[in-house]
Amino acid sequence: LLLMTKLLKILTYLVVLFLCTTVAHAQGNSNGNGNGYAFGLGVNIPQISIIALRSNSSTSISLGLDGPAEAGLGATNTMDSSIWVNYTFVKGKNTRPKAKVYAKISSGSVPSGMTLNVEAKAPTSHGKGNKGTSTGEITLTSTDQAIIENIKSANTGKGANKGHNLVYGLDLSSYNLVNYTAPVVLTITYTIAE
C-alpha cells in the first residue's frame, strides 16, 4: 500500500508537470516551422523638455556701466558670457516636431535709458541630436522671445562650456534718460517649449 501511494504520488507529479509544460508551450506563437516563438514588446518614449543654466561659478551675474577714464568721455557698456544654457528635448512626430528656448524678464525693470540684450551662441559639439540655432541678439523685455529655435530631439551635454553660451550686454541706449539708481535686481526666465 505504501508503494502504491508513492507511485500514485509520482504519477500525479508527472501529469502536473506534463500539463504545465503543455500550457507553457501553447502560450508562445510559433513562427510557422515549430522552432521559434514571437512575443509582443512595448516601447515607451516619453515627452522630455528640460532646461538648465550652468556656469563655472554662479548663474547670478552683475552688469553695470563702466565709468569713463577722463572727463568728457562717456560711460561704456558691459558684457558677460559666463552662463551656458543646457537642454534635453525629445520631439513628437506630429504634436511636437521642434522646440524653441524663450527668454524674458520675469521680475524687475531695466533702468531708463538702458537695454539688456542677450544672444545665444551656436551650440558646442557636446551632446547629441539636432540642437537648435540662435535667433541672434534680442533685447530682453517682460514678453517671451525666442532665443534658440529649431530644436529637434537633442541634448546639449551638462555643465558650463556645453550647450549654448549666453552673452549678455547692458547697453546705454539713451544717455539723456539715464539716472543714477540703487542697484536693480532682475530675474531672467528661460523656458523650452514647442
mmCIF file of C-alpha atoms in Angstrom:
data_model
loop_
_atom_site.group_PDB
_atom_site.id
_atom_site.type_symbol
_atom_site.label_atom_id
_atom_site.label_comp_id
_atom_site.label_asym_id
_atom_site.label_seq_id
_atom_site.Cartn_x
_atom_site.Cartn_y
_atom_site.Cartn_z
ATOM 1 C CA LEU A 1 0.000 0.000 0.000
ATOM 2 C CA LEU A 2 2.862 2.377 0.794
ATOM 3 C CA LEU A 3 4.492 1.610 -2.534
ATOM 4 C CA MET A 4 1.208 2.180 -4.341
ATOM 5 C CA THR A 5 0.749 5.575 -2.644
ATOM 6 C CA LYS A 6 4.267 6.629 -3.650
ATOM 7 C CA LEU A 7 3.671 5.520 -7.265
ATOM 8 C CA LEU A 8 0.378 7.392 -7.369
ATOM 9 C CA LYS A 9 2.091 10.498 -5.998
ATOM 10 C CA ILE A 10 4.879 10.273 -8.608
ATOM 11 C CA LEU A 11 2.334 9.730 -11.361
ATOM 12 C CA THR A 12 0.374 12.797 -10.185
ATOM 13 C CA TYR A 13 3.570 14.921 -10.266
ATOM 14 C CA LEU A 14 4.343 13.689 -13.780
ATOM 15 C CA VAL A 15 0.827 14.539 -15.003
ATOM 16 C CA VAL A 16 1.028 18.036 -13.449
ATOM 17 C CA LEU A 17 4.494 18.566 -14.957
ATOM 18 C CA PHE A 18 3.251 17.422 -18.377
ATOM 19 C CA LEU A 19 0.232 19.759 -18.199
ATOM 20 C CA CYS A 20 2.397 22.722 -17.130
ATOM 21 C CA THR A 21 4.816 22.063 -19.990
ATOM 22 C CA THR A 22 1.947 21.799 -22.490
ATOM 23 C CA VAL A 23 0.363 25.062 -21.259
ATOM 24 C CA ALA A 24 3.706 26.918 -21.382
ATOM 25 C CA HIS A 25 4.399 25.504 -24.842
ATOM 26 C CA ALA A 26 0.935 26.568 -26.092
ATOM 27 C CA GLN A 27 1.357 30.175 -24.883
ATOM 28 C CA GLY A 28 4.091 31.082 -27.383
ATOM 29 C CA ASN A 29 3.371 31.989 -31.022
ATOM 30 C CA SER A 30 5.115 29.660 -33.387
ATOM 31 C CA ASN A 31 6.986 31.128 -36.328
ATOM 32 C CA GLY A 32 5.350 28.557 -38.588
ATOM 33 C CA ASN A 33 8.006 25.864 -38.655
ATOM 34 C CA GLY A 34 7.831 24.964 -34.991
ATOM 35 C CA ASN A 35 11.305 26.120 -33.936
ATOM 36 C CA GLY A 36 10.675 29.640 -32.599
ATOM 37 C CA TYR A 37 8.277 31.864 -30.718
ATOM 38 C CA ALA A 38 7.305 35.533 -31.037
ATOM 39 C CA PHE A 39 6.015 37.831 -28.334
ATOM 40 C CA GLY A 40 4.879 41.468 -28.055
ATOM 41 C CA LEU A 41 7.257 44.088 -26.687
ATOM 42 C CA GLY A 42 6.017 47.567 -25.745
ATOM 43 C CA VAL A 43 8.322 50.561 -26.278
ATOM 44 C CA ASN A 44 7.649 53.817 -24.432
ATOM 45 C CA ILE A 45 9.402 57.058 -25.435
ATOM 46 C CA PRO A 46 8.402 59.839 -23.019
ATOM 47 C CA GLN A 47 7.980 63.514 -23.817
ATOM 48 C CA ILE A 48 11.019 65.330 -22.446
ATOM 49 C CA SER A 49 11.570 69.097 -22.187
ATOM 50 C CA ILE A 50 14.226 70.060 -19.635
ATOM 51 C CA ILE A 51 16.314 73.239 -19.473
ATOM 52 C CA ALA A 52 19.011 74.465 -17.076
ATOM 53 C CA LEU A 53 21.515 77.304 -16.817
ATOM 54 C CA ARG A 54 25.101 76.430 -15.909
ATOM 55 C CA SER A 55 28.233 78.369 -15.048
ATOM 56 C CA ASN A 56 31.685 77.674 -13.652
ATOM 57 C CA SER A 57 30.840 79.836 -10.633
ATOM 58 C CA SER A 58 27.300 81.230 -10.341
ATOM 59 C CA THR A 59 24.319 81.805 -12.595
ATOM 60 C CA SER A 60 23.850 85.208 -10.938
ATOM 61 C CA ILE A 61 25.755 87.929 -12.753
ATOM 62 C CA SER A 62 26.242 91.661 -12.292
ATOM 63 C CA LEU A 63 26.312 94.211 -15.096
ATOM 64 C CA GLY A 64 26.672 97.979 -14.943
ATOM 65 C CA LEU A 65 28.206 100.888 -16.762
ATOM 66 C CA ASP A 66 31.946 101.359 -16.636
ATOM 67 C CA GLY A 67 32.753 104.960 -15.780
ATOM 68 C CA PRO A 68 34.956 106.980 -18.142
ATOM 69 C CA ALA A 69 38.670 107.323 -17.536
ATOM 70 C CA GLU A 70 38.587 111.073 -18.286
ATOM 71 C CA ALA A 71 36.133 113.945 -18.150
ATOM 72 C CA GLY A 72 34.212 114.402 -21.365
ATOM 73 C CA LEU A 73 34.138 110.701 -22.252
ATOM 74 C CA GLY A 74 31.003 108.588 -21.977
ATOM 75 C CA ALA A 75 30.353 105.577 -19.812
ATOM 76 C CA THR A 76 30.879 102.251 -21.575
ATOM 77 C CA ASN A 77 28.653 99.189 -21.828
ATOM 78 C CA THR A 78 29.473 95.945 -20.032
ATOM 79 C CA MET A 79 29.098 92.321 -21.109
ATOM 80 C CA ASP A 80 29.087 88.872 -19.520
ATOM 81 C CA SER A 81 29.483 85.467 -21.159
ATOM 82 C CA SER A 82 29.802 83.157 -18.152
ATOM 83 C CA ILE A 83 26.430 81.391 -18.426
ATOM 84 C CA TRP A 84 25.513 78.420 -20.611
ATOM 85 C CA VAL A 85 22.071 77.030 -21.420
ATOM 86 C CA ASN A 86 21.741 73.218 -21.412
ATOM 87 C CA TYR A 87 18.645 71.355 -22.574
ATOM 88 C CA THR A 88 17.200 67.953 -23.402
ATOM 89 C CA PHE A 89 14.233 67.671 -25.755
ATOM 90 C CA VAL A 90 12.508 64.685 -27.353
ATOM 91 C CA LYS A 91 10.218 65.654 -30.205
ATOM 92 C CA GLY A 92 6.839 64.163 -31.048
ATOM 93 C CA LYS A 93 6.177 63.159 -34.651
ATOM 94 C CA ASN A 94 3.040 65.260 -35.092
ATOM 95 C CA THR A 95 2.437 67.033 -31.810
ATOM 96 C CA ARG A 96 5.876 68.493 -31.032
ATOM 97 C CA PRO A 97 8.098 68.449 -34.137
ATOM 98 C CA LYS A 98 10.539 71.008 -32.720
ATOM 99 C CA ALA A 99 11.038 73.384 -29.820
ATOM 100 C CA LYS A 100 12.388 76.830 -29.001
ATOM 101 C CA VAL A 101 14.084 78.331 -25.962
ATOM 102 C CA TYR A 102 12.398 81.527 -24.807
ATOM 103 C CA ALA A 103 13.792 84.263 -22.551
ATOM 104 C CA LYS A 104 12.107 87.122 -20.693
ATOM 105 C CA ILE A 105 12.480 89.426 -17.704
ATOM 106 C CA SER A 106 10.100 87.884 -15.170
ATOM 107 C CA SER A 107 10.723 90.401 -12.377
ATOM 108 C CA GLY A 108 12.306 93.817 -12.120
ATOM 109 C CA SER A 109 12.833 96.508 -14.762
ATOM 110 C CA VAL A 110 15.853 97.655 -16.719
ATOM 111 C CA PRO A 111 16.756 101.231 -15.693
ATOM 112 C CA SER A 112 15.649 104.063 -18.006
ATOM 113 C CA GLY A 113 17.964 104.738 -20.905
ATOM 114 C CA MET A 114 19.398 101.203 -20.779
ATOM 115 C CA THR A 115 18.712 97.995 -22.674
ATOM 116 C CA LEU A 116 19.581 94.465 -21.598
ATOM 117 C CA ASN A 117 20.460 92.273 -24.560
ATOM 118 C CA VAL A 118 21.285 88.575 -24.770
ATOM 119 C CA GLU A 119 22.471 86.317 -27.550
ATOM 120 C CA ALA A 120 22.761 82.540 -27.576
ATOM 121 C CA LYS A 121 25.834 81.442 -29.480
ATOM 122 C CA ALA A 122 25.987 78.326 -31.672
ATOM 123 C CA PRO A 123 25.903 75.054 -29.703
ATOM 124 C CA THR A 124 29.098 73.254 -28.774
ATOM 125 C CA SER A 125 29.872 69.786 -30.125
ATOM 126 C CA HIS A 126 28.869 68.137 -26.816
ATOM 127 C CA GLY A 127 25.634 66.170 -26.577
ATOM 128 C CA LYS A 128 23.724 64.501 -29.397
ATOM 129 C CA GLY A 129 20.937 65.112 -31.872
ATOM 130 C CA ASN A 130 19.623 68.143 -33.724
ATOM 131 C CA LYS A 131 20.443 71.038 -31.416
ATOM 132 C CA GLY A 132 18.855 74.406 -32.091
ATOM 133 C CA THR A 133 20.142 77.530 -33.786
ATOM 134 C CA SER A 134 20.452 81.037 -32.398
ATOM 135 C CA THR A 135 17.892 83.660 -33.363
ATOM 136 C CA GLY A 136 20.568 86.334 -32.862
ATOM 137 C CA GLU A 137 20.716 89.059 -30.249
ATOM 138 C CA ILE A 138 17.436 90.054 -28.608
ATOM 139 C CA THR A 139 16.557 92.908 -26.254
ATOM 140 C CA LEU A 140 15.009 91.369 -23.154
ATOM 141 C CA THR A 141 11.540 92.527 -22.126
ATOM 142 C CA SER A 142 8.754 91.097 -19.982
ATOM 143 C CA THR A 143 7.469 89.133 -23.007
ATOM 144 C CA ASP A 144 8.816 85.716 -24.008
ATOM 145 C CA GLN A 145 11.092 85.916 -27.059
ATOM 146 C CA ALA A 146 12.725 83.014 -28.864
ATOM 147 C CA ILE A 147 16.489 82.964 -28.411
ATOM 148 C CA ILE A 148 17.095 79.431 -29.785
ATOM 149 C CA GLU A 149 14.895 77.755 -32.396
ATOM 150 C CA ASN A 150 14.578 74.556 -34.453
ATOM 151 C CA ILE A 151 15.481 72.164 -31.617
ATOM 152 C CA LYS A 152 14.595 68.618 -32.597
ATOM 153 C CA SER A 153 15.385 65.534 -30.493
ATOM 154 C CA ALA A 154 18.646 66.573 -28.837
ATOM 155 C CA ASN A 155 20.667 67.083 -25.701
ATOM 156 C CA THR A 156 23.484 69.588 -25.240
ATOM 157 C CA GLY A 157 25.571 67.878 -22.585
ATOM 158 C CA LYS A 158 25.528 69.075 -18.970
ATOM 159 C CA GLY A 159 27.559 71.882 -17.481
ATOM 160 C CA ALA A 160 29.419 75.060 -18.264
ATOM 161 C CA ASN A 161 31.119 75.116 -21.675
ATOM 162 C CA LYS A 162 28.383 72.828 -23.050
ATOM 163 C CA GLY A 163 25.245 73.828 -24.912
ATOM 164 C CA HIS A 164 24.796 77.443 -25.993
ATOM 165 C CA ASN A 165 26.873 80.238 -24.449
ATOM 166 C CA LEU A 166 24.725 83.216 -23.411
ATOM 167 C CA VAL A 167 26.277 86.638 -23.983
ATOM 168 C CA TYR A 168 24.606 89.439 -22.023
ATOM 169 C CA GLY A 169 25.145 93.115 -22.728
ATOM 170 C CA LEU A 170 23.893 96.100 -20.751
ATOM 171 C CA ASP A 171 23.805 98.908 -23.283
ATOM 172 C CA LEU A 172 23.437 102.628 -22.769
ATOM 173 C CA SER A 173 20.744 103.385 -25.348
ATOM 174 C CA SER A 174 19.597 106.910 -24.363
ATOM 175 C CA TYR A 175 22.185 108.871 -22.410
ATOM 176 C CA ASN A 176 19.735 111.671 -21.624
ATOM 177 C CA LEU A 177 17.348 109.220 -19.850
ATOM 178 C CA VAL A 178 19.924 107.634 -17.559
ATOM 179 C CA ASN A 179 19.578 108.415 -13.860
ATOM 180 C CA TYR A 180 21.703 107.185 -11.011
ATOM 181 C CA THR A 181 19.805 104.468 -9.243
ATOM 182 C CA ALA A 182 20.395 101.984 -6.489
ATOM 183 C CA PRO A 183 21.279 98.527 -7.785
ATOM 184 C CA VAL A 184 18.372 96.815 -9.524
ATOM 185 C CA VAL A 185 17.855 93.054 -9.412
ATOM 186 C CA LEU A 186 16.260 91.428 -12.450
ATOM 187 C CA THR A 187 15.120 87.830 -12.834
ATOM 188 C CA ILE A 188 15.538 86.372 -16.312
ATOM 189 C CA THR A 189 13.476 83.243 -17.010
ATOM 190 C CA TYR A 190 14.287 80.700 -19.713
ATOM 191 C CA THR A 191 11.764 78.112 -20.898
ATOM 192 C CA ILE A 192 11.791 75.411 -23.557
ATOM 193 C CA ALA A 193 8.523 74.834 -25.382
ATOM 194 C CA GLU A 194 7.093 73.813 -28.727
#
